[in-house]
Amino acid sequence: MVFIVGGAYQGKMKYAEDNFPDYVVINGYQSIVREELKKGLDSFAELDKRLLLHISEYGSLDKLVVISDEVGYGVVPVDEFERKFRETNGRINCRLAETSETVIRVVCGIGEKIK
């Protein structure tokens, strides 16, 4: 699995399209985390289910790219839900990075392999 992370509007999807054209891409994983939290779901359990489903459909995680925004560098939100989302998304990103064979940070459309 390849995990691509970076700020909003930094060219993550274009980077994935240019460098991993034959891969299944899940873009905007942070939006999935937000919706799961709104529904009261456990984002870690949902991630595990999603990865297992991908393995059952494709046989492995080898041709999967997951893209997520990094949302933890800004001002800490006042809103309790937004703080919970920020923390959960950061922890999910850590899990994705740990699980992935390759991790790439994209800034200004330029990818830097960090794992």
CSV table of C-alpha atoms in Angstrom, one decimal:
chain,number,residue,atom,x,y,z
A,1,MET,CA,0.0,0.0,0.0
A,2,VAL,CA,1.1,3.5,-0.7
A,3,PHE,CA,0.0,6.3,1.6
A,4,ILE,CA,0.1,9.9,0.3
A,5,VAL,CA,-0.3,12.7,2.8
A,6,GLY,CA,-0.1,16.5,2.7
A,7,GLY,CA,-2.0,19.7,3.1
A,8,ALA,CA,-5.2,20.6,1.2
A,9,TYR,CA,-4.8,21.4,-2.5
A,10,GLN,CA,-1.1,20.4,-2.6
A,11,GLY,CA,-1.5,18.1,-5.7
A,12,LYS,CA,-1.7,14.8,-3.9
A,13,MET,CA,-4.3,13.3,-6.4
A,14,LYS,CA,-2.3,14.4,-9.5
A,15,TYR,CA,0.8,13.0,-7.9
A,16,ALA,CA,-0.9,9.7,-7.4
A,17,GLU,CA,-2.3,9.7,-11.0
A,18,ASP,CA,1.1,10.5,-12.5
A,19,ASN,CA,3.0,7.9,-10.4
A,20,PHE,CA,0.6,5.1,-9.7
A,21,PRO,CA,-1.7,4.9,-12.8
A,22,ASP,CA,-2.7,1.3,-12.3
A,23,TYR,CA,-3.5,1.5,-8.6
A,24,VAL,CA,-6.9,1.7,-6.9
A,25,VAL,CA,-7.0,5.1,-5.2
A,26,ILE,CA,-8.9,6.1,-2.2
A,27,ASN,CA,-8.8,9.9,-2.2
A,28,GLY,CA,-9.7,12.2,0.7
A,29,TYR,CA,-9.6,9.7,3.5
A,30,GLN,CA,-9.9,12.5,6.0
A,31,SER,CA,-13.5,13.0,4.7
A,32,ILE,CA,-14.3,9.4,5.4
A,33,VAL,CA,-13.0,9.8,9.0
A,34,ARG,CA,-15.1,12.9,9.5
A,35,GLU,CA,-18.3,11.1,8.3
A,36,GLU,CA,-17.5,8.0,10.5
A,37,LEU,CA,-17.1,10.2,13.6
A,38,LYS,CA,-20.4,12.0,12.8
A,39,LYS,CA,-22.1,8.6,12.7
A,40,GLY,CA,-20.5,7.5,16.0
A,41,LEU,CA,-18.4,4.8,14.3
A,42,ASP,CA,-15.0,3.6,15.3
A,43,SER,CA,-12.7,4.9,12.5
A,44,PHE,CA,-9.9,2.3,13.4
A,45,ALA,CA,-12.3,-0.6,13.1
A,46,GLU,CA,-13.7,0.8,9.9
A,47,LEU,CA,-10.2,1.2,8.4
A,48,ASP,CA,-9.4,-2.4,9.3
A,49,LYS,CA,-12.6,-3.5,7.6
A,50,ARG,CA,-11.9,-1.4,4.5
A,51,LEU,CA,-8.4,-2.9,4.2
A,52,LEU,CA,-9.6,-6.4,4.7
A,53,LEU,CA,-12.3,-5.9,2.0
A,54,HIS,CA,-9.6,-4.6,-0.4
A,55,ILE,CA,-7.5,-7.7,0.3
A,56,SER,CA,-10.5,-10.0,-0.3
A,57,GLU,CA,-11.2,-8.3,-3.6
A,58,TYR,CA,-7.7,-7.8,-4.9
A,59,GLY,CA,-5.6,-10.4,-3.0
A,60,SER,CA,-3.3,-7.9,-1.4
A,61,LEU,CA,-2.8,-4.2,-0.6
A,62,ASP,CA,0.0,-4.0,-3.2
A,63,LYS,CA,-1.9,-1.8,-5.7
A,64,LEU,CA,-3.7,0.5,-3.3
A,65,VAL,CA,-3.1,4.2,-2.8
A,66,VAL,CA,-4.7,6.0,0.1
A,67,ILE,CA,-4.6,9.8,0.1
A,68,SER,CA,-5.3,11.9,3.2
A,69,ASP,CA,-5.0,15.6,4.2
A,70,GLU,CA,-2.8,16.5,7.1
A,71,VAL,CA,-5.0,18.6,9.3
A,72,GLY,CA,-2.9,18.8,12.5
A,73,TYR,CA,-0.6,21.7,11.7
A,74,GLY,CA,-3.0,24.6,12.2
A,75,VAL,CA,-4.6,26.3,15.1
A,76,VAL,CA,-6.3,23.9,17.6
A,77,PRO,CA,-10.1,24.2,16.9
A,78,VAL,CA,-12.4,25.6,19.6
A,79,ASP,CA,-15.2,23.2,18.6
A,80,GLU,CA,-15.1,19.9,20.5
A,81,PHE,CA,-16.1,17.8,17.5
A,82,GLU,CA,-13.4,19.5,15.3
A,83,ARG,CA,-10.7,18.7,18.0
A,84,LYS,CA,-11.8,15.1,18.1
A,85,PHE,CA,-11.8,14.9,14.3
A,86,ARG,CA,-8.3,16.4,14.2
A,87,GLU,CA,-6.9,14.0,16.7
A,88,THR,CA,-8.6,10.9,15.2
A,89,ASN,CA,-7.5,11.9,11.7
A,90,GLY,CA,-3.9,12.3,12.9
A,91,ARG,CA,-4.0,8.9,14.6
A,92,ILE,CA,-5.6,7.2,11.5
A,93,ASN,CA,-2.9,8.8,9.3
A,94,CYS,CA,-0.3,7.3,11.7
A,95,ARG,CA,-2.0,3.8,11.3
A,96,LEU,CA,-2.0,4.2,7.5
A,97,ALA,CA,1.7,5.2,7.5
A,98,GLU,CA,2.5,2.2,9.8
A,99,THR,CA,0.6,-0.2,7.6
A,100,SER,CA,1.9,1.2,4.3
A,101,GLU,CA,5.0,0.0,2.5
A,102,THR,CA,5.6,3.5,1.1
A,103,VAL,CA,4.6,6.9,2.5
A,104,ILE,CA,4.9,10.0,0.5
A,105,ARG,CA,4.4,13.6,1.6
A,106,VAL,CA,3.3,15.9,-1.2
A,107,VAL,CA,3.9,19.7,-1.0
A,108,CYS,CA,3.3,22.0,-3.9
A,109,GLY,CA,2.9,19.0,-6.2
A,110,ILE,CA,6.3,17.6,-5.3
A,111,GLY,CA,6.4,14.2,-3.6
A,112,GLU,CA,9.0,13.3,-1.0
A,113,LYS,CA,9.2,9.7,0.0
A,114,ILE,CA,9.4,9.5,3.8
A,115,LYS,CA,9.1,5.7,4.1
